Tab-separated table of C-alpha atoms and ligand atoms in Angstrom:
chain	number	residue	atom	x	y	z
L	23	UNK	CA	69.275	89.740	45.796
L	24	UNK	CA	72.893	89.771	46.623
L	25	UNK	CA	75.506	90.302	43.760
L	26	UNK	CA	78.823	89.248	43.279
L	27	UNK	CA	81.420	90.940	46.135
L	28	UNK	CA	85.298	91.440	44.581
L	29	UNK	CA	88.222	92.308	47.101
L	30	UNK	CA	91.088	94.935	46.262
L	31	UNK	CA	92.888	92.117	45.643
L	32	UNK	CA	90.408	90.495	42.887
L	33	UNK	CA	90.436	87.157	44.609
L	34	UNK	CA	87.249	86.629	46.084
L	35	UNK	CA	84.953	84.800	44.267
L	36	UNK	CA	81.402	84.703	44.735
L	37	UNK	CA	78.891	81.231	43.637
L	38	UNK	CA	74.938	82.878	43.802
L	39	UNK	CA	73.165	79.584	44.816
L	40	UNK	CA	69.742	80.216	44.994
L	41	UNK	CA	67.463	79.156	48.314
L	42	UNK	CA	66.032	75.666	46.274
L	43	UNK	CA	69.008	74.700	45.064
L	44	UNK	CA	69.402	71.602	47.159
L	45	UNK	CA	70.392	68.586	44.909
L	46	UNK	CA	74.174	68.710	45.520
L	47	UNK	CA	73.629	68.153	49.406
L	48	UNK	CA	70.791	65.568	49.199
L	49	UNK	CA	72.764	63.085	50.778
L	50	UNK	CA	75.055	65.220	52.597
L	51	UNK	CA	74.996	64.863	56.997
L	52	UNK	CA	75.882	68.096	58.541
L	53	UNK	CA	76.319	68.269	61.874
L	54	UNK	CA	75.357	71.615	63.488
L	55	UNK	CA	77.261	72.430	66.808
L	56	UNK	CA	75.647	75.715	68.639
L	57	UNK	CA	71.708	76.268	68.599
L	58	UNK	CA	71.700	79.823	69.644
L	59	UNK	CA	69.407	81.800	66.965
L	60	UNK	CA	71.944	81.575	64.474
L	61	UNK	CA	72.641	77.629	64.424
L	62	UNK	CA	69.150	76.885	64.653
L	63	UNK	CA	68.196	78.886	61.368
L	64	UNK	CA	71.183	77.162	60.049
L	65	UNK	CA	69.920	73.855	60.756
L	66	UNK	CA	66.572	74.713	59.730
L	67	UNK	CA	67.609	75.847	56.185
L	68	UNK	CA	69.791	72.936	56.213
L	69	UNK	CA	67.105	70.292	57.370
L	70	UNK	CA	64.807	71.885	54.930
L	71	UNK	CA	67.269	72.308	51.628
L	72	UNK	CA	68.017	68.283	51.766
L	73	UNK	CA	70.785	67.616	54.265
L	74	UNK	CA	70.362	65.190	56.826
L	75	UNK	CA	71.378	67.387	59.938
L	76	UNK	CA	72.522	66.769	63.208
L	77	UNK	CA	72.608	69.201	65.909
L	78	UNK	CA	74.277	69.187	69.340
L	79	UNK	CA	74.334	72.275	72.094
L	80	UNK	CA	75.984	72.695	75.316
L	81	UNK	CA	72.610	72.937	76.803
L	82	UNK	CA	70.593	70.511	76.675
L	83	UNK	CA	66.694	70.855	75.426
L	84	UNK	CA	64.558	69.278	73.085
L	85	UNK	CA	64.335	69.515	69.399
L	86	UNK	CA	61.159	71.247	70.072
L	87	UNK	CA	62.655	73.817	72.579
L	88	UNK	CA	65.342	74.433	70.266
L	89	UNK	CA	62.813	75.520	67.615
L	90	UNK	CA	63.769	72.628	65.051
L	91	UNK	CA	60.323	70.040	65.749
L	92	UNK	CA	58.666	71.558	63.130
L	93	UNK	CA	60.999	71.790	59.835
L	94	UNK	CA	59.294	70.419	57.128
L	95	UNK	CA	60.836	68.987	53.757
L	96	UNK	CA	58.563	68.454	50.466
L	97	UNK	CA	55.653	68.357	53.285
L	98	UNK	CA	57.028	65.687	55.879
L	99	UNK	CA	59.515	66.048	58.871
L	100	UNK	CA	62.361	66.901	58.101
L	101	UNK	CA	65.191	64.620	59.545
L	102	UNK	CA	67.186	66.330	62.313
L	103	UNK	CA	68.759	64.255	64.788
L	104	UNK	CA	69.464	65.192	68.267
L	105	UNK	CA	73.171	64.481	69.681
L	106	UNK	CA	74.046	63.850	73.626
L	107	UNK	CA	77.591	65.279	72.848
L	108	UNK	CA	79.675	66.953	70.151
L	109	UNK	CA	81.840	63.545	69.342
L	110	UNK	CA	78.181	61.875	68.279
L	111	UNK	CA	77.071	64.896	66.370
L	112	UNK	CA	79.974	64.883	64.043
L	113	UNK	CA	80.784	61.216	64.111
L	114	UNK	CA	80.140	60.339	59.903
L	115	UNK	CA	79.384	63.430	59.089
L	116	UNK	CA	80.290	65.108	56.322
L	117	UNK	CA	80.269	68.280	57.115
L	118	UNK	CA	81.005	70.233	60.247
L	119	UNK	CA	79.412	73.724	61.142
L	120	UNK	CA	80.492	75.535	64.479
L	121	UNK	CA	78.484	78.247	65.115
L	122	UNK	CA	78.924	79.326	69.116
L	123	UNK	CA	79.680	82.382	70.821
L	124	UNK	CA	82.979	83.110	70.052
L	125	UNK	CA	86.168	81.730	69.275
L	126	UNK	CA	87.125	80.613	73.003
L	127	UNK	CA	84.090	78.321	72.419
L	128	UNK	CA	84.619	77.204	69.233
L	129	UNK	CA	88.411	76.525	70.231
L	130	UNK	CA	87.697	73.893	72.831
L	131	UNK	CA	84.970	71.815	70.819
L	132	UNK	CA	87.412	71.716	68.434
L	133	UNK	CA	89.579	69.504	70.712
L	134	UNK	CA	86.997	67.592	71.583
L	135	UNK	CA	85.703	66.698	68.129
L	136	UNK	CA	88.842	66.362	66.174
L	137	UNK	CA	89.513	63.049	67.201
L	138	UNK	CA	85.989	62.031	65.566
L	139	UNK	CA	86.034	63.940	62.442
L	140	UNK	CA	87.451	61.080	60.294
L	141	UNK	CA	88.250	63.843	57.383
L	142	UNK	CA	84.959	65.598	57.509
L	143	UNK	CA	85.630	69.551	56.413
L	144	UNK	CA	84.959	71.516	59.538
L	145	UNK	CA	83.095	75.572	59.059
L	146	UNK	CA	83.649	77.236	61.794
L	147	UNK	CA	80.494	80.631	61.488
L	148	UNK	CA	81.328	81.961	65.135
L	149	UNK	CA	82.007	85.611	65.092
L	150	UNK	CA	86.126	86.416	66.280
L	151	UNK	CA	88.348	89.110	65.351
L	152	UNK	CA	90.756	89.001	62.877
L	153	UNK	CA	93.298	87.529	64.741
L	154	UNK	CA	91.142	85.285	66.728
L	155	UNK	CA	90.150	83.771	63.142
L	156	UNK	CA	93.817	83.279	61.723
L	157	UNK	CA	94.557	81.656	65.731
L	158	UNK	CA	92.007	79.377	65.474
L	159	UNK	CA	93.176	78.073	61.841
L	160	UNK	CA	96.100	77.103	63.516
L	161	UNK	CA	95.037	75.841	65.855
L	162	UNK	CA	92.906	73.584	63.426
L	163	UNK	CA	95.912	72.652	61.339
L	164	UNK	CA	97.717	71.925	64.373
L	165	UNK	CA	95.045	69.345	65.173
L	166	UNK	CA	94.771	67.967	61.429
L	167	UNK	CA	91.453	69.475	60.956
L	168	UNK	CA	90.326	70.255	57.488
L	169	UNK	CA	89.084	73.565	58.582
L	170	UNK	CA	86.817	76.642	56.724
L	171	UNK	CA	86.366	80.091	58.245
L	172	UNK	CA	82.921	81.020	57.683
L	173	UNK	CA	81.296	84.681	58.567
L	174	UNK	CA	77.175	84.885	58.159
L	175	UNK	CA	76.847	88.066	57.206
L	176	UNK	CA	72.867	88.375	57.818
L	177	UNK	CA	70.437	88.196	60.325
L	178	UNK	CA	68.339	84.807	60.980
L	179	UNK	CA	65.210	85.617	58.907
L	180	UNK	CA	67.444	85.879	55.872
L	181	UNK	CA	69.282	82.807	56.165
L	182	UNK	CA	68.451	79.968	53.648
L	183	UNK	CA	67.023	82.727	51.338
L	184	UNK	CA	67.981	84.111	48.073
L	185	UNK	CA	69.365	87.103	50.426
L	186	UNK	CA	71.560	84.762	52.198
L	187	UNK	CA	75.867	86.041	51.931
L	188	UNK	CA	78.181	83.962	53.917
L	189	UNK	CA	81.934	84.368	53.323
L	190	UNK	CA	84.174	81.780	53.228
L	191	UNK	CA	88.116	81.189	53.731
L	192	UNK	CA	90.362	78.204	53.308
L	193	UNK	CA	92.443	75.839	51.638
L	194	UNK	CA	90.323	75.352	48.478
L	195	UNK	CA	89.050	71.826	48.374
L	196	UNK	CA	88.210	72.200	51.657
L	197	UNK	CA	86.036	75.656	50.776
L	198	UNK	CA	84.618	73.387	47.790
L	199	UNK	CA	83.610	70.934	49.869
L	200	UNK	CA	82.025	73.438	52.402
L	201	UNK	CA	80.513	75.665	50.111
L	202	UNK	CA	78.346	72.804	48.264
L	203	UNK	CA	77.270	70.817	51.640
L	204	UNK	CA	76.073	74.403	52.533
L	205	UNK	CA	74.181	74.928	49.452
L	206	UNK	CA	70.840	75.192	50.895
L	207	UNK	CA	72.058	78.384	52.881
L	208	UNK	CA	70.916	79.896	49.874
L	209	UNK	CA	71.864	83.079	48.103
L	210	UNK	CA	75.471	83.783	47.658
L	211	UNK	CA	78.550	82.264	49.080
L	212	UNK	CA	81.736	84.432	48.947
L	213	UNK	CA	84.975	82.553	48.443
L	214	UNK	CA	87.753	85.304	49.390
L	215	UNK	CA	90.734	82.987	48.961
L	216	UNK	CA	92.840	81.236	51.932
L	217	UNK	CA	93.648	84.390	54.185
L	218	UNK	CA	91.290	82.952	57.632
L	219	UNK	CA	91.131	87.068	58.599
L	220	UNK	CA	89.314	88.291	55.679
L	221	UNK	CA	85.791	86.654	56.186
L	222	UNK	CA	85.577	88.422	60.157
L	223	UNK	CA	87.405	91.573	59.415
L	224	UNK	CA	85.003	92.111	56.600
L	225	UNK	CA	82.198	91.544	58.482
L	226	UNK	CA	83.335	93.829	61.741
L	227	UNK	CA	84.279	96.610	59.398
L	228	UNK	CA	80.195	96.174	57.776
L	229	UNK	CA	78.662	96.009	61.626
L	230	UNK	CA	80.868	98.877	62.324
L	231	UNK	CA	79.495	101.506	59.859
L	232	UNK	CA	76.612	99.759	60.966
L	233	UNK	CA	76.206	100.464	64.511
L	234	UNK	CA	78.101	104.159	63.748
L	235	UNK	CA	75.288	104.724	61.765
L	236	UNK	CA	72.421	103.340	63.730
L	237	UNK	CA	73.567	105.673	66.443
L	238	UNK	CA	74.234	108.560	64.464
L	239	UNK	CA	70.179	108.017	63.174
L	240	UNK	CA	69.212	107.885	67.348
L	241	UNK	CA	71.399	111.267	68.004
L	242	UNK	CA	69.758	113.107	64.769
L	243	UNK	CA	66.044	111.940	65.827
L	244	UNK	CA	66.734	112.977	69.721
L	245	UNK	CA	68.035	116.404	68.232
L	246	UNK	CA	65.291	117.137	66.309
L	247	UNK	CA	62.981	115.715	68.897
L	248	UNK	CA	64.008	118.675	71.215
L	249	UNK	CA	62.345	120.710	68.569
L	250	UNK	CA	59.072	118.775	68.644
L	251	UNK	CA	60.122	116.763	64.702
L	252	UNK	CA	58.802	113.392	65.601
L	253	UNK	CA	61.041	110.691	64.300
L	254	UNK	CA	58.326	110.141	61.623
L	255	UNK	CA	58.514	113.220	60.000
L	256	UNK	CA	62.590	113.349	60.240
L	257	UNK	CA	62.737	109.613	58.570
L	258	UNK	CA	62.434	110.078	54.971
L	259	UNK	CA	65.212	113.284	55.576
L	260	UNK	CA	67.785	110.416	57.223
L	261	UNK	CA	67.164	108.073	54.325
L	262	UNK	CA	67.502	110.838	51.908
L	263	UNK	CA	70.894	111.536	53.704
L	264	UNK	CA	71.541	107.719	53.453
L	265	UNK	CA	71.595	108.009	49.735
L	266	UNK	CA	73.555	110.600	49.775
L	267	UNK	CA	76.072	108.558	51.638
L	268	UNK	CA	75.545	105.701	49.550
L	269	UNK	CA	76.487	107.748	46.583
L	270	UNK	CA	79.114	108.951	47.942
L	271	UNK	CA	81.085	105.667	49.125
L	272	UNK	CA	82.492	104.872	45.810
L	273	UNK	CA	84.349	108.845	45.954
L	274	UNK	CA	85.545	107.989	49.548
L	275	UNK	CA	87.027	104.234	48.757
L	276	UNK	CA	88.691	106.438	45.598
L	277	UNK	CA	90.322	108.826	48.269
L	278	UNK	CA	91.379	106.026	50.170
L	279	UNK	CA	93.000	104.042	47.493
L	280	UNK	CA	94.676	106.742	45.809
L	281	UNK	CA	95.884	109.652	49.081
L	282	UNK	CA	95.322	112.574	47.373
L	283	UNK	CA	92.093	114.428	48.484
L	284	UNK	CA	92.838	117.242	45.481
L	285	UNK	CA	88.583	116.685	43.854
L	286	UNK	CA	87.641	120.080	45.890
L	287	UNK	CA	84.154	118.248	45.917
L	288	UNK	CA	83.511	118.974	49.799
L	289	UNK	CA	86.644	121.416	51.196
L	290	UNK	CA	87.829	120.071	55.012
L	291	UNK	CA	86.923	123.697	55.937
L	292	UNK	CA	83.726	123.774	54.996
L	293	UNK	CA	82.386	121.013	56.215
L	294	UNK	CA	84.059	121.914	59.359
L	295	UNK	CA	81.983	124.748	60.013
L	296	UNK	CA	78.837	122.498	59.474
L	297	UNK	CA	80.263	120.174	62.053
L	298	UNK	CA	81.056	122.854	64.892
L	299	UNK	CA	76.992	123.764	63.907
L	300	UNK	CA	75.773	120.025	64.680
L	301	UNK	CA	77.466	120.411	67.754
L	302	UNK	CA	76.651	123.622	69.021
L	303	UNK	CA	72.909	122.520	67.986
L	304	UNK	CA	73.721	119.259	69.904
L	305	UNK	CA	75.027	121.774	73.206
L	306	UNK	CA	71.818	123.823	72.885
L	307	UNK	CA	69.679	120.963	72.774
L	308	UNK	CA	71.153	119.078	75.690
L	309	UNK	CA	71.824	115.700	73.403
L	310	UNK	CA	75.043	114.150	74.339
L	311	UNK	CA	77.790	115.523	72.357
L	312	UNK	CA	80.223	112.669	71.884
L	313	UNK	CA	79.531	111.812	68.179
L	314	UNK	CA	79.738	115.331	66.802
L	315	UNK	CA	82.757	115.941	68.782
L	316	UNK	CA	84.130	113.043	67.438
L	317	UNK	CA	84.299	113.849	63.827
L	318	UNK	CA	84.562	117.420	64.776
L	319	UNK	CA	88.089	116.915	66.608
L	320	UNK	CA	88.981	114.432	63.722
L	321	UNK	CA	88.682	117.165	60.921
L	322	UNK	CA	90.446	119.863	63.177
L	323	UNK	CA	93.259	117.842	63.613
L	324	UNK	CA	93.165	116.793	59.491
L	325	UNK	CA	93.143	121.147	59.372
L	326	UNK	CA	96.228	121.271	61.577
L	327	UNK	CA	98.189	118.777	59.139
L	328	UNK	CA	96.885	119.425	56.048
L	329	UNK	CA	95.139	123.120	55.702
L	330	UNK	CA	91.590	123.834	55.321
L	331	UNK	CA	91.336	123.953	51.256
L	332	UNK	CA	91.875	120.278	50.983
L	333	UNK	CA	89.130	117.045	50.461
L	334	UNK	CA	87.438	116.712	53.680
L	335	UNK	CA	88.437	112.786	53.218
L	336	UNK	CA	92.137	113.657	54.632
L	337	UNK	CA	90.650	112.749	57.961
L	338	UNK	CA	91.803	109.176	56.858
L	339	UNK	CA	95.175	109.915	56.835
L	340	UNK	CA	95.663	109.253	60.591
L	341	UNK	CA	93.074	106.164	60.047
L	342	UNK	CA	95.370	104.470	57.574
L	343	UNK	CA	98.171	104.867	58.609
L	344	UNK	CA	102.333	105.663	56.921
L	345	UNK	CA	101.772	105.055	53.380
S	19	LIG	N1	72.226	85.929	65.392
S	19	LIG	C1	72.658	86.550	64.318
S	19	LIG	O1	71.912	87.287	63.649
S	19	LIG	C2	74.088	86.326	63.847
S	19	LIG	C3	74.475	86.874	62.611
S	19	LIG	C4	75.761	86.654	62.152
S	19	LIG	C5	76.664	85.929	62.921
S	19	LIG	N2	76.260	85.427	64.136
S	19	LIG	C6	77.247	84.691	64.929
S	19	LIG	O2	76.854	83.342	65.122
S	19	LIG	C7	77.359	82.866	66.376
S	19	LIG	C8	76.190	82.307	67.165
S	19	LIG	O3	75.294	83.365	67.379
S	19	LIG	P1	73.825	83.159	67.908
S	19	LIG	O4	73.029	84.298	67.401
S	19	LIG	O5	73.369	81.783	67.605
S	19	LIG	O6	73.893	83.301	69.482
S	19	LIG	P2	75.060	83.525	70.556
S	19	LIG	O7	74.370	83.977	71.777
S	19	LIG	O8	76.163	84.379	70.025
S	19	LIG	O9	75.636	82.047	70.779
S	19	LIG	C9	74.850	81.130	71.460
S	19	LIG	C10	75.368	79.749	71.260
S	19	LIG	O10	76.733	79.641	71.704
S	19	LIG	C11	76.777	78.559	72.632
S	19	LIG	N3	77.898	78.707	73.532
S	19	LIG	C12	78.270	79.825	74.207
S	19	LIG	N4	79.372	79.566	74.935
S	19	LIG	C13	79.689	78.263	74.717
S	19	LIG	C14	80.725	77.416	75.178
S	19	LIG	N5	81.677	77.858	76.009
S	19	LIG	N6	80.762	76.143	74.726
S	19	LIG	C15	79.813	75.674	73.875
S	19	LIG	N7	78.794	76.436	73.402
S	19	LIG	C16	78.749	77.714	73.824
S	19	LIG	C17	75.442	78.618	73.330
S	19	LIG	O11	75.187	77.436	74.034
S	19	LIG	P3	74.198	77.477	75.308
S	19	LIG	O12	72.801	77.399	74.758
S	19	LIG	O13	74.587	76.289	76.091
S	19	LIG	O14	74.465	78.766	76.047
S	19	LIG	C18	74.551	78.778	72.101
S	19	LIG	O15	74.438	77.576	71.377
S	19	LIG	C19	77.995	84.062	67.089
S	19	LIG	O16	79.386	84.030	66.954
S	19	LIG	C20	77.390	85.250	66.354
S	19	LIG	O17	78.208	86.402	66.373
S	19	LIG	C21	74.994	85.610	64.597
């Protein structure tokens, strides 16, 4: 179960809905533009929750071929209609959700359906960087679209469960509006105020400890694969180390806030000397060296600024930047 989320700032917000509670959108028509994985289990918690859902993609298939024939509601079919193009999807609708590729995508169907949205509240879920997000606003307001950045921050199984986390940014009626037609998403929906950057930056800056961190757990398992550890037998050592990490996130945000990297809790030196080891072990085992060398080089060159007897969290100096 997700909790509540609060930004540096202490403006987010965060509403824990619950996957069954579907009453506020009983009578609510979304219209679902994009049925890649993601805006079919959208429409499929949607469909199921209570909304009366609409769905339109660029290529054309059946209901069934999209996945969405069989979505049942209090035991009978739930009603999803099929749309030839996006201006009959969102025509009456009373909620919008965009969920394509990327912003270049979502950008153009915007055109097209803004004519047709009569006032309708339009989410836009595709993923964009930061300043794709805050360019496509604009582009919104430009057009007189009552827009909603959105950012799904799960994967498809989890979506219209009590696991559910979608962020949300916008002018605030229009987030109200957005966040109770998407009730039946479930779980929580995070409100973190009118700044259309927040919801993707903090979503890339999740993905990217989590794909550093997925490929750091691939390099460890080939290195101690060379010595015959099967990745079995090294698993409950990574999560163990994962713990660790976890525990130690709340010291590291601290270091970041604050600059000063005087809690002699892990010297830059020391753990400098167990880096040069990973890597030598990495050289001797003939696993590709680019991780290791990575935070290697980053905590010599925090030892040429800074000195050795200092918090090995200096490294973020050069990450963050004149203060
Ligand atoms: N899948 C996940 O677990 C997940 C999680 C969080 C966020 N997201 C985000 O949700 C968005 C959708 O992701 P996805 O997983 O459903 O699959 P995807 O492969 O990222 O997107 C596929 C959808 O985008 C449509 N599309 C691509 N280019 C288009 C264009 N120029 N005009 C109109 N439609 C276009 C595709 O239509 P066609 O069928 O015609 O190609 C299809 O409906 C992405 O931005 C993704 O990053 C996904």
């Amino acid at each position: 179960m997700r909790h509540r989320h609060q930004t540096q700032h202490g403006r987010m917000t965060a509403t824990t809905t619950g996957s069954n509670a579907t009453a506020a959108s009983a009578t609510t028509t979304v219209a679902v533009l994009g049925l890649g994985p993601m805006g079919v289990a959208l429409a499929r918690a949607l469909a199921a929750g209570g909304s009366r859902v609409r769905v339109w993609n660029r290529t054309p298939r059946t209901l069934a071929e999209h996945g969405l024939a069989d979505v049942e509601r209090d035991g009978s079919p739930a009603p999803i209609e099929l749309a030839d193009d996006p201006a009959a999807a969102v025509a009456g609708a009373d909620l919008v959700v965009v969920c394509v590729r990327d912003h270049t995508a979502s950008r153009a169907l915007l055109e097209t359906v803004a004519p047709h949205l009569d006032g309708a509240v339009l989410v836009n879920v595709s993923t964009g960087s930061p300043d794709q997000a805050t360019r496509s606003a604009r582009h919104a307001e430009a057009l007189g679209v009552r827009y909603v950045t959105g950012a799904v921050m799960v994967p498809t199984p989890m979506v219209g469960t009590d696991d559910c986390l979608v962020l949300y940014a916008g002018e605030e009626d229009d987030v109200t509006v957005a966040t109770a037609a998407l009730t039946p998403l479930g779980g929580t929906a995070d409100v973190v105020g009118t700044d259309h950057a927040v919801p993707p930056v903090l979503d890339l800056a999740m993905l990217d400890i989590y794909f550093a961190g997925m490929y750091a757990f691939m390099h460890a398992a080939a290195l101690v694969g060379r010595q015959g550890v099967t990745p079995a037998r090294f698993l409950p050592y990574a999560q163990a180390i994962t713990e660790t990490l976890n525990g130690s996130l709340p010291g590291l945000a601290a270091s970041a806030t604050e600059r000063t990297y005087r809690t002699g809790d892990a010297r830059l030196g020391m753990c400098l000397a167990f880096q040069e080891h990973i890597l030598t072990a990495s050289e001797e085992a003939g696993v590709p060296t680019e991780l290791p060398a990575l935070v290697r080089d980053a905590s010599r060159r925090a030892e040429r600024a800074h000195g050795a007897d200092i918090d090995w969290d200096v490294v973020a100096e050069e990450l963050l930047g004149p203060r």
